[in-house]
Amino acid sequence: MNSYTSSSLSLVNRFMAIFDKDNQPLGTEEALAQHIEAALAVEPPSGPMLENSYRVVKALFNPVVMGGDNIPDKPCLFVGNHSLFALDGWVLGPVMMKELGRFIRGLGDKFLFTVPAIGDRLVRFGPVMGHPEVCAALMEEGHDLMVFPGGAHEAVKPARQMYELQWKERYGFVKLAARHGYTIMPFGVVGPDEFYAHMIEGEDIPDSRLGQVLKRAGMLDENTRSDMLPPIPRGALGTLFPRPQRCYIGFGDPVDLSAFKGRTPGKRQLEKIRAEVADNIDTQLGELLVARAQNQGKDGLIRRLLTL
């Protein structure tokens, strides 16, 4: 087994360890209250940390922001498409802060905060657990939030579903925004889904040779959900380093839900609002893909070689 395969197996192991957790993170009222207190105490990033992270993002992914003028001058719930391995956060955080002056608090899946050492560090950088009480506390203080309704499922999707929303029947983000009179700001991101090629799709792992190895090691069994397994990635020059794919970020038309403040829309209204947001994101993705196609060939030779 070569070093690349070993690294890929290690990645799968880490993901499996997360998804197989039996305990519920922040399951007590005390722990949840502490998480909310820590989240509210976080200050926007500044100084060398912000500058350095932004420089890295600019150097590697050279992001282009479109439609920034559409963002209203009030707290928003930013809603977009989730990218492979949730790597969109690497790009969005520094760009939103430096170029648009918005400190967005990403709402993460509960499993990310299972291990205190990891969860506490995440909170210090901005992300918080996507729990209704956490969201409500931040909205009451007027924070910008960001959510990917597709969640972990959308972050491990196969290549054929690239840039497709996979929201199933999730309406929680609409309910929260409406009850707090928030504005939903739809956005699309093109680029992070292509930081890695897929050597093996996650759904194909159980029936592959790798899957047989994992089964013999006791890491896969008949209860393993193949739709939640991540693909085996291949980055720049066959390594695990992400390919420097240029990123395009587009903001659509804001959806103002201030008229619903203090109440939850009915089912038909929820469906209508969610459809409006989803259609807006799909429109952004289409325009961003066109913009990228128009700019093909303008990137430097090294970037083009590393994204092959």
Coordinates of C-alpha atoms in Angstrom, one line a residue:
M1 CA 0.0 0.0 0.0
N2 CA 1.5 3.3 -1.1
S3 CA 1.7 6.5 1.0
Y4 CA -1.2 8.1 -0.9
T5 CA -3.5 5.2 -0.3
S6 CA -2.5 5.2 3.4
S7 CA -3.4 8.9 3.6
S8 CA -6.7 8.3 1.9
L9 CA -7.5 5.5 4.3
S10 CA -6.6 7.7 7.2
L11 CA -9.1 10.3 5.9
V12 CA -11.8 7.7 5.6
N13 CA -11.0 6.5 9.2
R14 CA -11.4 10.0 10.6
F15 CA -14.7 10.5 8.8
M16 CA -16.0 7.1 9.9
A17 CA -15.0 7.8 13.5
I18 CA -17.1 11.0 13.4
F19 CA -20.2 9.5 11.8
D20 CA -20.2 6.5 14.1
K21 CA -20.4 8.6 17.3
D22 CA -23.2 7.3 19.5
N23 CA -23.1 10.2 22.0
Q24 CA -25.0 13.4 21.3
P25 CA -22.9 16.5 21.4
L26 CA -23.9 19.3 23.8
G27 CA -26.8 17.1 24.9
T28 CA -27.3 18.8 28.3
E29 CA -28.9 22.2 28.9
E30 CA -25.7 23.3 30.8
A31 CA -23.4 22.4 27.9
L32 CA -25.7 24.1 25.4
A33 CA -25.8 27.2 27.5
Q34 CA -22.0 27.2 27.7
H35 CA -21.8 26.8 23.9
I36 CA -24.2 29.8 23.4
E37 CA -22.2 31.9 25.8
A38 CA -18.9 31.1 24.1
A39 CA -20.5 31.8 20.7
L40 CA -21.7 35.2 21.7
A41 CA -18.4 36.2 23.2
V42 CA -16.4 35.7 19.9
E43 CA -15.1 38.8 18.3
P44 CA -14.7 39.3 14.5
P45 CA -11.2 38.2 13.3
S46 CA -8.7 41.0 12.8
G47 CA -4.9 41.6 12.6
P48 CA -2.3 39.1 11.3
M49 CA -4.6 36.1 11.6
L50 CA -7.2 37.6 9.2
E51 CA -4.6 39.1 6.9
N52 CA -2.7 35.9 6.6
S53 CA -5.7 33.7 6.0
Y54 CA -7.0 36.1 3.3
R55 CA -3.6 36.1 1.6
V56 CA -3.5 32.4 1.5
V57 CA -7.0 32.2 0.0
K58 CA -6.2 34.9 -2.6
A59 CA -3.0 33.1 -3.6
L60 CA -4.5 29.7 -3.8
F61 CA -8.0 30.3 -5.1
N62 CA -8.1 33.9 -6.3
P63 CA -11.8 34.3 -5.6
V64 CA -14.1 36.5 -7.6
V65 CA -17.1 38.1 -5.8
M66 CA -20.2 38.9 -7.8
G67 CA -23.4 40.6 -6.6
G68 CA -21.9 41.9 -3.4
D69 CA -24.0 45.1 -3.7
N70 CA -27.2 42.9 -3.3
I71 CA -26.4 42.3 0.4
P72 CA -28.5 44.6 2.5
D73 CA -27.0 46.6 5.3
K74 CA -28.6 44.5 8.1
P75 CA -28.1 41.1 9.6
C76 CA -28.7 38.2 7.2
L77 CA -29.0 34.5 7.1
F78 CA -26.7 33.5 4.2
V79 CA -27.9 30.3 2.5
G80 CA -25.9 28.5 -0.2
N81 CA -24.8 25.3 -1.8
H82 CA -22.4 23.2 0.2
S83 CA -19.1 22.0 -1.3
L84 CA -17.1 18.8 -1.1
F85 CA -15.7 18.2 2.4
A86 CA -17.2 21.6 3.4
L87 CA -14.1 23.4 2.1
D88 CA -16.2 26.4 1.1
G89 CA -15.7 27.8 4.6
W90 CA -11.9 28.1 3.9
V91 CA -12.7 30.6 1.2
L92 CA -15.9 32.3 2.3
G93 CA -14.8 33.4 5.8
P94 CA -11.8 35.5 4.9
V95 CA -13.3 36.8 1.7
M96 CA -16.6 37.9 3.4
M97 CA -14.7 39.6 6.2
K98 CA -12.0 41.4 4.1
E99 CA -14.0 42.3 1.0
L100 CA -17.5 42.7 2.3
G101 CA -16.9 43.5 6.0
R102 CA -19.3 40.7 7.2
F103 CA -18.4 38.3 9.9
I104 CA -20.6 35.3 9.2
R105 CA -21.2 32.6 11.8
G106 CA -21.3 29.3 10.0
L107 CA -23.9 26.8 11.3
G108 CA -22.2 23.4 11.6
D109 CA -23.6 19.9 12.0
K110 CA -23.7 18.7 15.6
F111 CA -21.1 16.0 15.1
L112 CA -18.5 18.7 14.6
F113 CA -18.8 19.8 18.2
T114 CA -18.8 16.3 19.7
V115 CA -15.1 16.5 20.8
P116 CA -14.7 19.5 23.0
A117 CA -11.1 20.2 21.9
I118 CA -12.3 20.5 18.3
G119 CA -15.6 22.1 19.0
D120 CA -14.2 24.8 21.2
R121 CA -11.6 25.7 18.6
L122 CA -14.2 26.0 15.9
V123 CA -16.3 28.3 18.0
R124 CA -13.3 30.7 18.5
F125 CA -13.0 31.0 14.7
G126 CA -16.7 31.7 14.2
P127 CA -18.6 28.5 13.4
V128 CA -21.3 27.4 15.9
M129 CA -23.6 24.4 16.2
G130 CA -26.7 24.5 14.1
H131 CA -29.1 24.2 17.0
P132 CA -32.3 26.3 17.1
E133 CA -31.5 27.8 20.5
V134 CA -28.0 28.7 19.3
C135 CA -29.3 30.3 16.1
A136 CA -32.0 32.2 18.1
A137 CA -29.5 33.6 20.5
L138 CA -27.2 34.9 17.7
M139 CA -30.1 36.3 15.8
E140 CA -31.4 38.2 18.8
E141 CA -27.9 39.8 19.0
G142 CA -28.0 40.7 15.3
H143 CA -25.3 38.3 14.0
D144 CA -24.8 37.3 10.3
L145 CA -25.3 33.6 10.0
M146 CA -24.5 31.1 7.2
V147 CA -26.2 27.8 6.6
F148 CA -25.9 25.0 4.0
P149 CA -29.3 23.1 4.3
G150 CA -27.7 20.2 2.5
G151 CA -25.5 19.6 5.5
A152 CA -23.0 16.7 5.7
H153 CA -24.9 14.8 3.0
E154 CA -24.2 17.5 0.4
A155 CA -20.5 17.7 1.6
V156 CA -19.8 14.1 0.6
K157 CA -21.9 14.0 -2.6
P158 CA -20.6 12.2 -5.7
A159 CA -19.1 14.1 -8.6
R160 CA -22.2 13.7 -10.8
Q161 CA -24.2 15.8 -8.2
M162 CA -21.7 18.7 -8.3
Y163 CA -23.5 22.0 -7.8
E164 CA -26.8 20.4 -7.2
L165 CA -28.8 21.3 -4.0
Q166 CA -29.8 18.3 -1.9
W167 CA -32.0 19.8 0.7
K168 CA -34.6 17.0 1.0
E169 CA -37.5 18.3 3.2
R170 CA -35.5 20.7 5.3
Y171 CA -37.4 23.9 6.2
G172 CA -35.8 24.8 9.6
F173 CA -33.7 27.6 8.2
V174 CA -36.8 29.3 6.8
K175 CA -38.7 28.9 10.0
L176 CA -35.8 30.5 12.1
A177 CA -35.3 33.4 9.7
A178 CA -39.0 34.1 9.6
R179 CA -39.5 34.0 13.4
H180 CA -36.7 36.5 13.9
G181 CA -37.7 38.7 10.9
Y182 CA -34.3 38.0 9.2
T183 CA -33.4 38.5 5.6
I184 CA -32.3 35.3 3.7
M185 CA -29.4 36.1 1.4
P186 CA -29.0 33.4 -1.2
F187 CA -25.6 32.8 -2.6
G188 CA -23.7 30.3 -4.9
V189 CA -20.1 29.1 -4.8
V190 CA -18.3 27.6 -7.7
G191 CA -14.8 26.1 -7.3
P192 CA -14.5 24.3 -4.0
D193 CA -16.4 21.2 -5.3
E194 CA -13.4 20.8 -7.7
F195 CA -10.6 21.2 -5.2
Y196 CA -10.4 17.4 -5.4
A197 CA -11.1 14.7 -8.0
H198 CA -12.9 11.6 -6.8
M199 CA -10.7 8.4 -7.0
I200 CA -13.6 6.4 -5.6
E201 CA -17.0 7.7 -4.9
G202 CA -18.2 7.2 -1.3
E203 CA -21.2 5.2 -2.4
D204 CA -18.9 2.8 -4.2
I205 CA -16.5 2.2 -1.4
P206 CA -18.4 -0.7 0.3
D207 CA -18.2 -2.8 -3.0
S208 CA -14.6 -1.8 -3.8
R209 CA -11.3 -3.4 -2.8
L210 CA -10.9 -0.6 -0.3
G211 CA -14.3 -1.5 1.1
Q212 CA -13.3 -5.1 1.6
V213 CA -10.2 -3.9 3.5
L214 CA -12.4 -1.7 5.7
K215 CA -14.9 -4.5 6.3
R216 CA -12.1 -6.8 7.4
A217 CA -10.8 -4.1 9.7
G218 CA -14.3 -3.8 11.3
M219 CA -14.8 -0.2 10.0
L220 CA -17.7 -1.0 7.6
D221 CA -20.6 -3.3 8.2
E222 CA -24.2 -3.8 6.9
N223 CA -25.4 -0.8 8.9
T224 CA -22.9 1.7 7.2
R225 CA -24.7 4.3 5.1
S226 CA -22.9 4.5 1.8
D227 CA -24.5 7.9 1.1
M228 CA -22.6 9.3 4.1
L229 CA -19.2 8.0 3.1
P230 CA -16.9 10.6 1.6
P231 CA -15.1 10.0 -1.7
I232 CA -11.5 9.1 -1.8
P233 CA -9.9 12.4 -2.9
R234 CA -7.1 13.2 -5.3
G235 CA -5.8 16.7 -5.2
A236 CA -3.0 18.7 -7.0
L237 CA -0.5 16.4 -8.7
G238 CA -2.1 13.4 -7.1
T239 CA -1.6 14.6 -3.6
L240 CA -4.0 15.5 -0.8
F241 CA -3.2 19.2 -1.3
P242 CA -6.3 20.9 -2.8
R243 CA -6.1 21.9 -6.4
P244 CA -5.9 25.7 -6.8
Q245 CA -9.2 26.0 -8.6
R246 CA -10.3 29.6 -8.9
C247 CA -13.5 30.3 -6.9
Y248 CA -16.5 32.3 -7.9
I249 CA -19.0 33.6 -5.3
G250 CA -22.3 35.1 -6.3
F251 CA -25.0 36.8 -4.2
G252 CA -28.6 36.8 -5.5
D253 CA -31.7 38.7 -4.5
P254 CA -32.4 39.1 -0.7
V255 CA -35.5 37.5 0.6
D256 CA -36.9 39.8 3.4
L257 CA -38.9 37.9 6.0
S258 CA -39.5 40.8 8.4
A259 CA -43.2 40.6 7.8
F260 CA -43.2 37.2 9.6
K261 CA -41.3 38.3 12.7
G262 CA -42.6 36.5 15.8
R263 CA -44.5 33.8 13.9
T264 CA -43.9 30.8 11.7
P265 CA -45.2 30.8 8.1
G266 CA -47.7 28.1 7.1
K267 CA -46.6 25.1 5.1
R268 CA -47.4 26.6 1.7
Q269 CA -45.6 29.8 2.6
L270 CA -42.6 27.8 3.8
E271 CA -42.5 25.8 0.5
K272 CA -42.8 29.0 -1.5
I273 CA -40.0 30.8 0.4
R274 CA -37.7 27.8 0.2
A275 CA -38.3 27.4 -3.5
E276 CA -37.5 31.0 -4.0
V277 CA -34.2 30.7 -2.2
A278 CA -33.3 27.5 -4.0
D279 CA -34.1 28.9 -7.4
N280 CA -32.1 32.0 -6.6
I281 CA -29.1 29.9 -5.7
D282 CA -29.4 27.8 -8.8
T283 CA -29.5 31.0 -10.9
Q284 CA -26.3 32.2 -9.2
L285 CA -24.6 28.9 -9.9
G286 CA -25.5 29.0 -13.5
E287 CA -24.2 32.6 -13.9
L288 CA -21.0 31.8 -12.0
L289 CA -20.3 28.8 -14.2
V290 CA -20.8 31.0 -17.3
A291 CA -18.5 33.7 -15.8
R292 CA -15.8 31.0 -15.1
A293 CA -16.1 29.7 -18.7
Q294 CA -15.6 33.2 -20.0
N295 CA -12.4 33.6 -18.0
Q296 CA -10.9 30.2 -18.9
G297 CA -7.4 30.6 -20.2
K298 CA -6.8 33.8 -18.2
D299 CA -5.3 32.0 -15.2
G300 CA -1.5 31.5 -15.0
L301 CA 0.1 28.4 -16.4
I302 CA 0.9 27.0 -13.0
R303 CA -2.7 27.3 -11.8
R304 CA -3.9 25.6 -15.0
L305 CA -1.5 22.8 -14.7
L306 CA -2.3 22.1 -11.0
T307 CA -6.1 22.0 -11.7
L308 CA -5.9 19.4 -14.4

